[in-house]
Structure formats: C-alpha cells, structure tokens
Amino acid sequence: MLLAGQVAPGHAQPAPGGAVPSPWLSPPALPSTLPVPLPGGMPLPSLPPALQQDIMQRIMEAAGPRDAPMPAAPPLPAQALPSGAAPPPQRPAVPPFPQPLADPLSPVEAFFATRLDATGLPPGPPLRQFGYDTFRDLLAAPAAPPASGGLPDDYILGRDDEILVSIRGRTRQNQTLRITRDGTVLLPDLAPFPAAGRALRELRVEIEERVARELGGSEAFVSVGQLRQIGVFVAGEVVRPGLQSLPALASVLDVLAQAGGVKRSGSLRAIRVEGPRGSRVIDLYSVIGSEPGQPDLRLREGERVVVPPLGPTIAMAGEVTRPGIYELPAGTASQPLAALLRLAGEALRPAGNRFLLHGTDNGGRRSLSEIGLQARLRRGDAVVAQAALNVAAGQVRVVGHVAQPMLRPAHGGGLRALLADSRLVRPDPYVRLGAVWRVDPATRVRRFGAFDLGRLLQGQAELPLREDDEVILLSQTDVLWLASPPVQRALRGELAPAGPGAMAAAAECPALQSLAIAARSSPVRFAHVRGAGFPDLGAPPCPQVFLDYPALLPFLLDQAVLVSGEARLPGLYPILDNTGLDQVLAAAGGHTDTADLSAVELSREPLEQAGAIALQRTLLDLRSGNFAAVRLSPRDGIRIPRGFGDRDSGPVTLMGEFLRPGIYDIRRGERLSELIARAGGLSPQAYPYGAVFSRESVRQKQQDGFNRTARELEQSLIQVAAGQAVAGSKAGGLDLGGAITAGREMAGALREARAAGRMVVEANPVILAARPELDVLLEPGDLIAIPKRPNEVTVVGAVLNPGSLQFTTGWKANEYVRASGGAQRFADGARAFVVLPNGQSVPAGLGAWQAGGPPIPPGSLVVVPQDPSPYETWGFIRDLTQTLGQLSLSAAALSVITRSSSR
C-alpha cells in the first residue's frame, strides 16, 4: 500500500510539470537483484535507463508474442538519455478494439434502413456500411512477429535500424550494428560511413566493396536485423487519434488498425497521407473492395494520416452478391449504377434484372423509379435489385409415385425420355392411368389430362410435354383409397354440414371437401360410384398426392370403372377410354376362384346423353377367358357374380355328448341328422330329449318379443296411473303403487333379459330316421348342445321348499310339488306348468279336475305361479304368466348350454 507522496519502485516519477503519469502505462523495470541461492539475492549493477529499456525489450521479444500485447512505453525525457544515445525501439501497443457484440446502427445505416422498410424486401438484417469491419478483423488476428531478414532491396534505412554483417575469408567475424543518431554505421577496422536515408541495396554494395578493398581476401554478407520504430500521427475520424508507434515497414492499414479503426462517420475513399515528401490521397476501396488502382500504403518517418468525414453514400439491396452501403469516390457527386453494381459484386442472375431506385425529388419527397445501368446515382439514393419476371420458365415436374420429385427442362420432348430409367418409378405403381396437370395457354387455367403409364413404360405410347406441366404418377394404394369409407361418405355429402368432425376431415384432406361439394352440386355425376356398396369400415388417412392436388380426386372418379363382386380387390379403377377388361382385372388382382364367368354384368351409360340418362346392362359370357375383347370406358361398371356352391357361409357348433363335438362347416340344405352322423353320433350318456338348439334369427325374434311385452306393460302402467283401470280397484283398498312398481321392475327385467334363441327340435337320430319331416335344416351360426341324461326334476315358484328332486319313474307334477312341501297359500295350481327338457311347456295338471297331469320326464322344470286373482282386475297383470313362462324357458335353455359348454 502506498501513501500519498510515495511512488513504488519501478513506477513512473512525476513529470517536470508536476503531473504523475499512470503507473499502468509505465514500462516494466528490471529487478534490483538476481534470484540466486543467496540470502537476499545478488545485486545488479546500476545501468542507464535507456539500456534497461533495451534489455527489457529484447527479453520480451525473445519470449514470443503474448495473448494481450504489452503497453508501449512512453518515450523517455531527453534529459534522461545519455549524451548521444539513441532512444530504444518501442514495441507497438495494440489495445483491444472497443466494439460491442452487436454494433448499433450508425446514422447513415439507420437512414437507409428506414428508407428500405417500404420496399417489400424479405425481412433480414439491415444494410451495413462496407469496409469498416476490416479493421476489427485486423485487430482480432494474432500479432505478427517483428519483421527481419529478407527485406526488399529498395527499403530505405533509418536511425536505429539494425544491420547484420557477416565477413568470411581471411577475416571471420559477425557484427550487429545499429545506425546511430547521426545516420552512420561503425564497422570495426573500417571508417564510419553514412547509412540513414539510403536504400538497402546501396548499403550492401558499399559494404561489400569496402570489405573487398580494405580487407583483402574477405567477403561481406549484409542483412537487416531488428527494424526501427517510426512515429505516425493519426487524426480525424478514427477511434483513438494521436501519435502511433509502428515498425518501419508498417502500412496505412496498420496505423489505422492501431488507432482503433475508422469510425463509420469517417471516409474510406479520401484518406490523406501528408509528410515531408508531399501529400497523397488513398482510396481503401481499391484495397478492400473491387475498385481498380494500386495505392501507396507505405509510411515514412514524420508522415501524418488524416481521415476526413464520410462522403456521399448510396445503398445497394436486393438480389446482389454483397448488399451494403457504399461511399462515392472522393470529389464526385454521382456515379453510374454499373459502378455500384461492381462494388456490390454484380447481380445474382446474369439477365432479367430490374433496378428500382428509391431516391429523393427536388422537394425532398421520396420517389420511386426504375433505372438502367447508365443512370447516375447521388447522395442518399437506394437501389433494389429484383427479378424482372420471377417466374419459372421452360420446366416440367414429375411427382407422385417416383423415387424423388424431378424438375426437368421442357425441350419439346416426351415423358418417355424422362422415365428412360425405370427405377425412377417406385415399385407397385398404378399403370392404367397417370395424370398431367397442364396449363391452358389461352386462359392460363390448369386442367387435368390422362395417359396410360403402362404403355408408356413399355415404349408403346408417348406423352408430349409442354412448359409448366406437372406429371403425377399414382400408386396402387392411392387408387385403392378411392373406395375407402371417407370417399364414400364424401360422395353421400356427409362432409357438407358444419360440425367439428366435418371441419376436421376437410382440414386433414381438402380433396374430400372438394368431392363433397361436387357430389352435392351434381348428384348424377358420381352415380356410378355412389352405389358401389363398399363396407364402411375404418378411416384410412388421405394420401399425399390428394393433399397436394385436391382437385385430382373428382377427376379420377370421373375416369373410374367400378369393379365389384368376385374380384380380389374390388374398387374404383381410373382408366382411359377403350381399355381392355383384362387390364382392369389385372389392376384389381384378377377374379376369385368362386367367380361365375358365365354371367359377368356390364353396366354402361350411353355417350350421347339427350334428356334422360339410360343405363344399359349386358351379361357377358367370359368362360373362354377372352377378357381383352371387352373394351371399357370411364363410368362403366363390372360386376362379377359368385358361382353357386353347396358350401354355406358360416359354421355350426356342436357341444356336449357328441363323439366328435366341435365347429363344422355345412353345405346348403344340410340337416341335423347328417351333421350328427358327421360328428360320429351321440355318446351312450347323451340325452337327446333335452337337446338345446339355438339359432340367431330365433334369438332376435324372442328378444323383440321381450321388448314388445315390456312396452305393453309400460302402457298398462300408464293407463292405471291415469285412472283408466277397472272401476272398484280403489275401493278394495289395494296397494296400487306397489303394483305399479312391480310392473316397472318386470318391464326392466324383460329388457335386460337375454333371449336364448332356443328352438324345440328332435335330436334323437333314431326318431329322425323314422320321421324325416322332423329333421331340421341347419343354418350358419346354429348351436346344438346335447346334455347328459339328468336324474332330477326341479320345482320352483310358490312352493314351500323350492329345489331339485330325484327323478322317480311315473311321478306326476303334483307328486313333485307335494315332495317340495306343497303349494303355498296363494299358489295358483290351475296355472302351473312344466318346462320339458326339449323346451316345450305343458300344463302341470295340479287342478282338482286335471288328475295331476302326465308323468314328468327327468330334467323337467315344474313352475307353480302365485295366484294373480287379487290383481287380475288390472289389465297389465294378465300378461305376467306368459312372460314368466318365456323367461323360464330362456333360463332353462341357457342353463343347459352353460353346463354343456363347461364340460
């Protein structure tokens, strides 16, 4: 820590005027002791300041360049130098360039940025003044080592230059000489001779002659070692004006870079260099730009560099190599556009350019005009280079199902030459039709045309191309999408109403919206494809070709042929007129093996449509396989029927006590006895009397009956609630609300009940052989379950102990009811019934006059209902007995099926 009035060793002492220079600008000083292994070190002898500075300079130069250059030492006062001693050479100091990461716009740049805002140019960075970043790049480069060795022969020597002389021959010596302050060189054994102000060539010749003359038998070799430093004063529009110390070989660029560079308010084209030998003007555009000229950039001792203010500027923007703001040459007020284009690197395109001048009229208002190359530009003008016609000319495109989209010149040739390499077409193309999107030369309206890609690839056809044609190749997947559910829904106009789903579909595939509008405006236009009857399953995504060309979808449907029936890939296939059926069937994968080719149906609309549109249908016999003889046109329909066969369309399931139960396919007209025989017959434990035969069509009818009964019950409830029941119901004090609640629960149970679809059939093979009329015809989806012979009879309903009892031969219903504890108090024995194992329902015969009914077979269900007499005055109660019987039958059938399947 230093107190006031103290100066640290090695720091600058106060100047004679009393001001103390900054200690950070003082040159480094030698240490007072050497670091030897002695207490306190070894003291150095006292040296003159100039010699100390020379030693420090040589130490720093030997250490090499540093990342940050050392500050230059200020010149020592004259009184501090020994008499006759030259000042030591100073290493130039180059502080870092004080530029921010993003330079703010200068006033000139801001002026042109405002002027060019309304030109419609694409957004981008504003134009910057040309050339000023050069000095930043110079300062960012690493410092070069001091120049030495091979200097040009015309180098003018000066005071403090170092001369290296090597003498060989009779006398061998190496001398390092420095030109003294009086400009002479002192060579041992020779008289002093002048060197300052002379060219290196002259000094070399003189030294060689003197050595040869005065030291006979010896030769001298002369070179230059360390160069002197020169002081150049820089003034004007630079970042750090003032005296700059540089090596003798430094140029104008070096001194400007050391001064921090030229400000953007300074000129690059009128830099003046003034000195004892006169004055010259330097145009840096000839150095950093493309202007002609070879300016003299050398600096000499005592010269002064002055950077004047910026001269007139003009801007070049748009489609040029180097957009920017450029300064006019010194002393000129205008310049032709051709010269500005040369500075900007010329326009990007060789021809077809237009140049818009954004200038100022005599009243100071902005003006816009189109100019030529010889137009004169003046201060503040801005020129925008644009394409005269920014349109593509003489080209065709091939897109779609290709290896990659192709852009080719249109030379009046055809598509076959473009597709000479078949690998350009991706595998699995649709070869029957390709589309070309062509511009009508008269109206400039694009329309679709068609061509046969297959014939073109085989060299049998050609498609002449025109300018701006776009050839679209389709894939098999693109064509199969024509029969997809989204297209069928669009044909029905289901995308037309506004709604979230419709809006989403239209956004994902604009072609569907285009098709829906066309189908709604002309219903007959797509009549040949609207009635195709394709299944409405799934929603495949929209192919890319229809995203790129939405109008292509209606065009392809207009050109399509409908192929339905026994084709391997039924669908809509676009074709040209007079296309053979063989080619269409090849695109559809051919016909199936079950096709009936003796009655192929061809539907066609006549070409001459006058008034009504008649539809002609023709049956074709194509068993000969001559499909090529049938010529098709767009909008035709081909239906290939299925040949008649005995095989039915679905399986039949056998469960339970068959020798070979399982799933069997059946033929048309096959009966139950035949299927039982195919299954190996029944097992010894089979109980064919309890067979359960379930059929889907019967199940649906039973389910409809349950729903109908539920509706009838609910209607009866409405009548009771409205007071339309039989008179006297309220007088009896009956619980009308509870009856209504019970009726509602019954209706709900009916709706939730699952019908079994059981049919009462005879399944005993012996009986079926004796009585063929009982042998039922089978249908696809039938289920036959044969249970094991049961040994129980079940009693349910209004009995004291419902449950299953062991079967006893000859017992009747009353005996099983008696064995279950007898009927309850409110049981209705007259309405009791028995559900037999085969599904039939018969009266139980529990009435006094019914004598107990017939004997009960094993596996039967005895149902004793409750007496409905307290409620039968209400109309809705009269159907409960029938409903309970149906539910019991369904429950019994489902129970048998479940038990059979579990085995």
Coordinates of C-alpha atoms in Angstrom, one line a residue, residues 38-372:
L38 CA 22.0 -16.4 -1.6
P39 CA 20.3 -14.5 1.2
G40 CA 18.6 -11.5 -0.4
G41 CA 19.9 -12.4 -3.9
M42 CA 22.7 -10.8 -5.9
P43 CA 22.5 -7.1 -6.6
L44 CA 22.6 -5.9 -10.2
P45 CA 25.0 -3.1 -11.2
S46 CA 23.4 0.2 -11.9
L47 CA 22.5 0.6 -15.6
P48 CA 21.4 3.6 -17.5
P49 CA 17.6 3.8 -18.1
A50 CA 17.9 3.6 -21.8
L51 CA 20.0 0.4 -21.5
Q52 CA 17.5 -1.1 -19.1
Q53 CA 14.7 -0.5 -21.6
D54 CA 16.7 -2.1 -24.4
I55 CA 17.3 -5.2 -22.3
M56 CA 13.6 -5.5 -21.3
Q57 CA 12.6 -5.1 -25.0
R58 CA 14.9 -7.9 -26.1
I59 CA 13.6 -10.2 -23.2
M60 CA 10.0 -9.7 -24.3
E61 CA 10.8 -10.3 -28.0
A62 CA 12.7 -13.5 -27.1
A63 CA 9.7 -14.7 -25.1
G64 CA 7.5 -14.5 -28.2
P65 CA 4.0 -13.0 -28.8
R66 CA 1.5 -12.8 -25.9
D67 CA -2.3 -13.1 -26.0
A68 CA -2.5 -9.5 -24.9
P69 CA 0.2 -7.1 -26.2
M70 CA 2.2 -5.2 -23.6
P71 CA 1.5 -1.5 -23.5
A72 CA 4.1 0.7 -25.3
A73 CA 6.5 2.6 -23.1
P74 CA 6.3 6.3 -23.5
P75 CA 9.5 8.0 -24.8
L76 CA 11.9 8.9 -22.1
P77 CA 12.6 12.6 -21.5
A78 CA 15.5 13.9 -23.4
Q79 CA 17.3 14.8 -20.2
A80 CA 17.2 11.1 -19.0
L81 CA 19.1 9.9 -22.1
P82 CA 22.9 9.7 -22.1
S83 CA 24.6 12.1 -24.4
G84 CA 24.5 10.8 -28.0
A85 CA 22.4 7.7 -27.1
A86 CA 19.5 6.8 -29.5
P87 CA 16.1 6.1 -27.9
P88 CA 15.4 2.4 -27.6
P89 CA 13.0 0.9 -30.2
Q90 CA 9.5 0.6 -28.8
R91 CA 7.1 -2.4 -29.5
P92 CA 3.8 -1.1 -30.7
A93 CA 0.9 -1.4 -28.3
V94 CA -2.5 -2.5 -29.7
P95 CA -5.2 -2.4 -27.2
P96 CA -8.3 -4.5 -27.9
F97 CA -10.8 -3.0 -30.3
P98 CA -13.7 -1.4 -28.3
Q99 CA -16.6 -2.9 -30.3
P100 CA -19.7 -4.4 -28.7
L101 CA -21.0 -7.8 -29.8
A102 CA -23.7 -6.2 -31.9
D103 CA -22.8 -2.7 -33.3
P104 CA -25.6 -0.2 -33.1
L105 CA -26.6 1.3 -36.4
S106 CA -24.8 4.4 -37.5
P107 CA -26.9 7.4 -38.6
V108 CA -26.2 6.5 -42.2
E109 CA -27.3 2.9 -41.7
A110 CA -30.4 4.0 -39.8
F111 CA -31.3 6.4 -42.6
F112 CA -31.2 3.7 -45.3
A113 CA -32.9 1.1 -43.0
T114 CA -35.9 3.5 -42.7
R115 CA -35.9 4.2 -46.5
L116 CA -35.8 0.5 -47.4
D117 CA -38.6 -0.6 -45.0
A118 CA -41.3 0.1 -47.6
T119 CA -39.6 -1.7 -50.5
G120 CA -41.2 -5.1 -49.8
L121 CA -37.9 -6.9 -49.4
P122 CA -37.8 -10.1 -47.3
P123 CA -37.1 -9.5 -43.6
G124 CA -33.5 -9.6 -42.7
P125 CA -30.6 -7.7 -41.1
P126 CA -30.3 -4.0 -42.1
L127 CA -27.6 -2.9 -44.6
R128 CA -24.2 -2.1 -43.1
Q129 CA -21.6 0.3 -44.3
F130 CA -19.0 -1.5 -46.4
G131 CA -15.4 -1.9 -45.3
Y132 CA -15.4 -0.8 -41.7
D133 CA -15.3 -4.3 -40.2
T134 CA -11.9 -4.8 -41.9
F135 CA -10.1 -3.1 -39.0
R136 CA -11.8 -5.2 -36.5
D137 CA -10.6 -8.3 -38.3
L138 CA -7.1 -6.9 -38.4
L139 CA -7.1 -6.4 -34.6
A140 CA -8.6 -9.8 -33.9
A141 CA -5.7 -11.5 -35.8
P142 CA -2.7 -12.6 -33.6
A143 CA 0.2 -10.2 -33.5
A144 CA 2.8 -11.0 -36.1
P145 CA 6.5 -11.3 -35.0
P146 CA 8.8 -8.4 -35.8
A147 CA 9.9 -8.4 -39.4
S148 CA 13.5 -9.4 -40.0
G149 CA 15.7 -10.9 -42.7
G150 CA 14.6 -10.7 -46.3
L151 CA 13.6 -7.1 -46.8
P152 CA 13.1 -5.6 -50.3
D153 CA 16.3 -4.0 -51.8
D154 CA 14.6 -0.6 -52.0
Y155 CA 14.0 -0.5 -48.2
I156 CA 15.1 2.9 -47.0
L157 CA 17.3 2.6 -43.9
G158 CA 17.0 5.0 -41.0
R159 CA 18.2 5.7 -37.5
D160 CA 18.0 2.7 -35.0
D161 CA 17.8 0.1 -37.8
E162 CA 19.9 -3.0 -37.0
I163 CA 22.5 -4.1 -39.7
L164 CA 23.8 -7.7 -39.6
V165 CA 27.3 -8.0 -41.3
S166 CA 29.0 -11.4 -41.7
I167 CA 32.6 -11.4 -43.0
R168 CA 34.2 -14.6 -44.4
G169 CA 37.6 -15.2 -45.8
R170 CA 40.9 -14.0 -44.2
T171 CA 38.9 -12.3 -41.5
R172 CA 36.0 -14.2 -39.9
Q173 CA 33.6 -12.1 -37.9
N174 CA 29.9 -11.4 -37.3
Q175 CA 28.9 -7.9 -36.4
T176 CA 25.5 -6.5 -35.3
L177 CA 25.5 -2.8 -36.0
R178 CA 22.9 -0.2 -35.3
I179 CA 22.6 3.0 -37.3
T180 CA 23.5 5.8 -35.0
R181 CA 21.6 9.1 -34.4
D182 CA 23.8 10.9 -36.9
G183 CA 22.9 8.2 -39.6
T184 CA 26.2 6.4 -39.8
V185 CA 27.4 2.8 -39.3
L186 CA 30.5 2.0 -37.4
L187 CA 32.2 -1.2 -38.8
P188 CA 35.3 -2.4 -37.0
D189 CA 38.5 -1.8 -38.9
L190 CA 36.7 0.5 -41.3
A191 CA 35.9 4.1 -41.4
P192 CA 32.4 5.2 -40.5
F193 CA 30.1 5.7 -43.5
P194 CA 26.5 7.1 -43.9
A195 CA 23.6 4.7 -43.9
A196 CA 20.4 6.6 -43.0
G197 CA 18.3 7.6 -45.9
R198 CA 19.9 5.1 -48.3
A199 CA 18.4 2.0 -49.8
L200 CA 19.4 -1.4 -48.5
R201 CA 20.8 -2.2 -52.0
E202 CA 23.2 0.7 -51.9
L203 CA 24.4 0.0 -48.4
R204 CA 25.0 -3.7 -49.2
V205 CA 27.0 -2.8 -52.3
E206 CA 29.1 -0.2 -50.4
I207 CA 29.9 -2.6 -47.5
E208 CA 30.9 -5.4 -49.9
E209 CA 33.2 -3.1 -51.9
R210 CA 34.8 -1.7 -48.7
V211 CA 35.4 -5.2 -47.2
A212 CA 36.9 -6.4 -50.5
R213 CA 39.1 -3.4 -50.8
E214 CA 40.3 -2.9 -47.3
L215 CA 40.2 -6.4 -46.0
G216 CA 41.6 -8.3 -49.0
G217 CA 40.6 -11.9 -49.4
S218 CA 37.3 -11.4 -47.5
E219 CA 33.7 -11.2 -48.5
A220 CA 30.8 -9.5 -46.7
F221 CA 27.2 -10.6 -46.4
V222 CA 24.7 -7.9 -45.3
S223 CA 21.2 -8.2 -44.0
V224 CA 18.8 -6.3 -41.7
G225 CA 18.0 -7.4 -38.2
Q226 CA 15.6 -5.6 -36.0
L227 CA 13.8 -2.7 -37.6
R228 CA 13.4 0.7 -36.2
Q229 CA 10.2 2.2 -34.8
I230 CA 8.6 5.2 -36.5
G231 CA 6.0 7.6 -35.1
V232 CA 3.0 8.4 -37.3
F233 CA 0.3 10.9 -36.2
V234 CA -3.3 9.8 -37.0
A235 CA -6.0 12.4 -36.9
G236 CA -9.6 12.7 -38.0
E237 CA -12.4 10.1 -37.8
V238 CA -10.6 7.3 -36.0
V239 CA -11.4 5.7 -32.7
R240 CA -8.1 6.8 -31.0
P241 CA -6.4 9.6 -32.8
G242 CA -2.9 10.5 -31.8
L243 CA 0.8 9.6 -32.3
Q244 CA 1.2 5.9 -33.1
S245 CA 4.5 4.0 -32.9
L246 CA 4.9 1.3 -35.5
P247 CA 7.6 -0.7 -37.2
A248 CA 9.2 0.9 -40.2
L249 CA 7.5 -1.5 -42.6
A250 CA 4.0 -0.7 -41.3
S251 CA 1.4 0.4 -43.8
V252 CA -1.5 2.7 -43.7
L253 CA -3.8 -0.2 -42.8
D254 CA -1.6 -1.0 -39.8
V255 CA -1.6 2.5 -38.4
L256 CA -5.4 2.8 -38.8
A257 CA -5.9 -0.5 -37.1
Q258 CA -3.7 0.5 -34.3
A259 CA -5.7 3.7 -33.9
G260 CA -8.8 1.6 -33.3
G261 CA -10.1 1.7 -36.9
V262 CA -12.0 4.2 -38.9
K263 CA -15.3 5.3 -37.4
R264 CA -18.4 4.8 -39.5
S265 CA -18.6 8.5 -39.8
G266 CA -15.2 8.6 -41.5
S267 CA -14.3 8.2 -45.1
L268 CA -12.5 5.2 -46.6
R269 CA -12.0 6.7 -50.0
A270 CA -10.3 10.0 -49.2
I271 CA -7.7 9.3 -46.6
R272 CA -4.8 11.8 -46.8
V273 CA -1.2 10.9 -46.0
E274 CA 0.9 14.1 -45.6
G275 CA 4.6 14.3 -44.9
P276 CA 7.9 15.9 -46.0
R277 CA 7.7 14.3 -49.4
G278 CA 4.3 15.7 -50.2
S279 CA 0.7 14.6 -49.8
R280 CA -1.3 11.8 -51.4
V281 CA -4.9 10.5 -51.2
I282 CA -5.6 6.8 -50.6
D283 CA -8.8 5.1 -51.6
L284 CA -9.1 2.0 -49.5
Y285 CA -11.9 0.6 -51.8
S286 CA -9.0 -0.4 -54.2
V287 CA -7.5 -2.4 -51.3
I288 CA -10.6 -4.0 -49.6
G289 CA -13.0 -3.7 -52.4
S290 CA -13.1 -4.2 -56.2
E291 CA -12.1 -0.7 -57.4
P292 CA -9.0 -0.5 -59.7
G293 CA -5.8 1.1 -58.5
Q294 CA -2.6 0.4 -56.5
P295 CA -2.4 3.0 -53.8
D296 CA 0.9 3.7 -52.0
L297 CA 0.3 2.4 -48.5
R298 CA 3.9 2.7 -47.2
L299 CA 4.6 5.0 -44.3
R300 CA 7.6 7.1 -43.6
E301 CA 9.0 8.8 -40.6
G302 CA 7.2 12.1 -39.9
E303 CA 4.1 11.4 -42.0
R304 CA 0.6 12.2 -40.9
V305 CA -2.6 10.2 -41.7
V306 CA -5.8 12.2 -41.7
V307 CA -9.3 10.5 -42.0
P308 CA -11.8 13.1 -43.2
P309 CA -15.6 12.8 -42.6
L310 CA -17.7 10.3 -44.6
G311 CA -18.5 11.4 -48.2
P312 CA -21.7 10.8 -50.1
T313 CA -23.2 7.3 -49.8
I314 CA -25.6 5.2 -51.7
A315 CA -27.1 1.8 -50.9
M316 CA -27.5 -1.4 -52.9
A317 CA -30.0 -4.0 -51.7
G318 CA -31.9 -7.0 -53.1
E319 CA -30.5 -9.8 -55.2
V320 CA -26.8 -8.8 -55.4
T321 CA -23.7 -10.6 -54.2
R322 CA -22.8 -8.1 -51.5
P323 CA -25.7 -5.8 -50.4
G324 CA -24.4 -2.8 -48.4
I325 CA -23.9 0.9 -48.2
Y326 CA -21.1 2.3 -50.3
E327 CA -19.3 5.6 -50.4
L328 CA -18.8 7.5 -53.6
P329 CA -15.3 8.3 -54.8
A330 CA -13.7 11.4 -53.3
G331 CA -14.6 14.5 -55.2
T332 CA -17.6 13.0 -57.1
A333 CA -21.3 13.8 -56.5
S334 CA -22.7 11.0 -58.6
Q335 CA -21.8 7.6 -60.0
P336 CA -23.5 5.3 -62.6
L337 CA -25.4 2.2 -61.5
A338 CA -22.9 0.0 -63.2
A339 CA -20.1 1.2 -60.9
L340 CA -22.3 0.5 -57.8
L341 CA -23.1 -3.0 -59.1
R342 CA -19.3 -3.6 -59.5
L343 CA -18.8 -2.7 -55.8
A344 CA -21.7 -4.9 -54.7
G345 CA -20.4 -7.9 -56.6
E346 CA -22.9 -7.7 -59.5
A347 CA -26.4 -9.1 -59.6
L348 CA -27.1 -12.7 -58.7
R349 CA -28.6 -13.6 -62.0
P350 CA -26.9 -12.8 -65.3
A351 CA -30.0 -11.3 -67.0
G352 CA -33.6 -10.5 -66.4
N353 CA -32.9 -8.0 -63.6
R354 CA -34.8 -4.8 -62.8
F355 CA -33.4 -2.0 -60.6
L356 CA -35.8 0.2 -58.5
L357 CA -34.4 3.5 -57.4
H358 CA -35.7 4.9 -54.1
G359 CA -34.5 8.4 -54.3
T360 CA -35.5 12.0 -53.4
D361 CA -37.0 14.5 -55.7
N362 CA -36.3 18.3 -55.7
G363 CA -38.9 18.8 -53.0
G364 CA -37.3 16.3 -50.6
R365 CA -40.0 13.8 -51.1
R366 CA -39.3 10.1 -51.6
S367 CA -39.5 9.0 -55.2
L368 CA -39.6 5.5 -56.9
S369 CA -38.4 4.9 -60.4
E370 CA -36.9 2.1 -62.5
I371 CA -33.5 2.8 -63.9
G372 CA -30.9 1.3 -66.2

